[in-house]
């Protein structure tokens, strides 16, 4: 690992093992859990870990199931929100914590929203980046996306053509990640698949070659199927959340990137009444594109809650 990113440990949780990086253990009792997105890695929080630890927090950063050296179950349904949130609950149990502040980016934000709905007593505050709260709606999410955005939209494609995207990303891991991690975010539709095929990247890189090499090595070892299986559970998650109180009652910080292609939620405050919103001048990879501004926003908000 480049920089001073912590060495990992392996933690048994919820029938799997997670690769976990931690810092600031001397601040036991003030846990902050950082949850990465797709196709990411705990290392995507490398700019936040030392700063949060220096500010007096016990920082816990798992590679979630399907990623890095964490377990990669074969069963697609092993990646639904019940399992993903169950892993985080078990991680708190491992450290002896009743609750924690959870920070999520992209798919990690989706998991943190789901965790907070399913296990509200284990979450004392929420900080989410990029992906706002997703209203449940009347139809399952993939079904709705297919109607509105068509079968080529990558969420739908991942579900309707299992294995196709996985194989393409596995065959072009370095090219795909190099093209993806740019300061101009890809457009909708088949964007990730187009990026895997593109010979030349567009725009400025988000990270150095040595940093990118960490992601490439991780996905060359793990493949992409585990992470893509998170997408393949969206409709299952819709059913799993049917009887849950849909309101997030914890204090919440939502950080958007002004140039992110993920749409903001116009009704966020209806479902997350305690939300404070911050916008940064960046694209999708918020905490990697604007690390100092992200750190300042998170620490300022956490300090107000002390």
mmCIF file of N, CA and C in Angstrom, residues 178-185 195 200-206:
data_model
loop_
_atom_site.group_PDB
_atom_site.id
_atom_site.type_symbol
_atom_site.label_atom_id
_atom_site.label_comp_id
_atom_site.label_asym_id
_atom_site.label_seq_id
_atom_site.Cartn_x
_atom_site.Cartn_y
_atom_site.Cartn_z
ATOM 1 N N UNK A 178 -8.569 2.861 -14.958
ATOM 2 C CA UNK A 178 -7.871 4.085 -15.395
ATOM 3 C C UNK A 178 -8.858 5.052 -16.059
ATOM 4 N N UNK A 179 -9.753 4.520 -16.885
ATOM 5 C CA UNK A 179 -10.724 5.363 -17.584
ATOM 6 C C UNK A 179 -11.836 5.863 -16.667
ATOM 7 N N UNK A 180 -12.140 5.091 -15.647
ATOM 8 C CA UNK A 180 -13.245 5.422 -14.738
ATOM 9 C C UNK A 180 -12.875 6.520 -13.754
ATOM 10 N N UNK A 181 -11.671 6.415 -13.191
ATOM 11 C CA UNK A 181 -11.265 7.353 -12.140
ATOM 12 C C UNK A 181 -10.711 8.644 -12.753
ATOM 13 N N UNK A 182 -11.631 9.392 -13.365
ATOM 14 C CA UNK A 182 -11.282 10.684 -13.963
ATOM 15 C C UNK A 182 -12.121 11.775 -13.325
ATOM 16 N N UNK A 183 -11.681 12.995 -13.464
ATOM 17 C CA UNK A 183 -12.396 14.109 -12.840
ATOM 18 C C UNK A 183 -13.597 14.559 -13.659
ATOM 19 N N UNK A 184 -13.796 13.960 -14.840
ATOM 20 C CA UNK A 184 -15.080 14.120 -15.528
ATOM 21 C C UNK A 184 -15.775 12.772 -15.405
ATOM 22 N N UNK A 185 -16.962 12.761 -14.855
ATOM 23 C CA UNK A 185 -17.628 11.492 -14.587
ATOM 24 C C UNK A 185 -18.303 10.966 -15.837
ATOM 25 N N UNK A 195 -16.493 2.470 -20.915
ATOM 26 C CA UNK A 195 -15.195 2.840 -20.349
ATOM 27 C C UNK A 195 -14.223 1.666 -20.372
ATOM 28 N N UNK A 200 -8.512 5.133 -24.827
ATOM 29 C CA UNK A 200 -7.872 6.304 -24.211
ATOM 30 C C UNK A 200 -8.803 6.945 -23.189
ATOM 31 N N UNK A 201 -8.261 7.363 -22.040
ATOM 32 C CA UNK A 201 -9.094 8.018 -21.028
ATOM 33 C C UNK A 201 -9.378 9.463 -21.409
ATOM 34 N N UNK A 202 -10.428 10.012 -20.839
ATOM 35 C CA UNK A 202 -10.774 11.411 -21.005
ATOM 36 C C UNK A 202 -10.563 12.133 -19.682
ATOM 37 N N UNK A 203 -10.149 13.389 -19.760
ATOM 38 C CA UNK A 203 -10.069 14.210 -18.553
ATOM 39 C C UNK A 203 -8.871 13.905 -17.675
ATOM 40 N N UNK A 204 -8.864 14.563 -16.534
ATOM 41 C CA UNK A 204 -7.753 14.486 -15.587
ATOM 42 C C UNK A 204 -7.901 13.289 -14.661
ATOM 43 N N UNK A 205 -6.816 12.606 -14.337
ATOM 44 C CA UNK A 205 -6.929 11.485 -13.405
ATOM 45 C C UNK A 205 -7.245 11.969 -11.995
ATOM 46 N N UNK A 206 -7.989 11.148 -11.268
ATOM 47 C CA UNK A 206 -8.344 11.460 -9.883
ATOM 48 C C UNK A 206 -7.176 11.182 -8.944
#
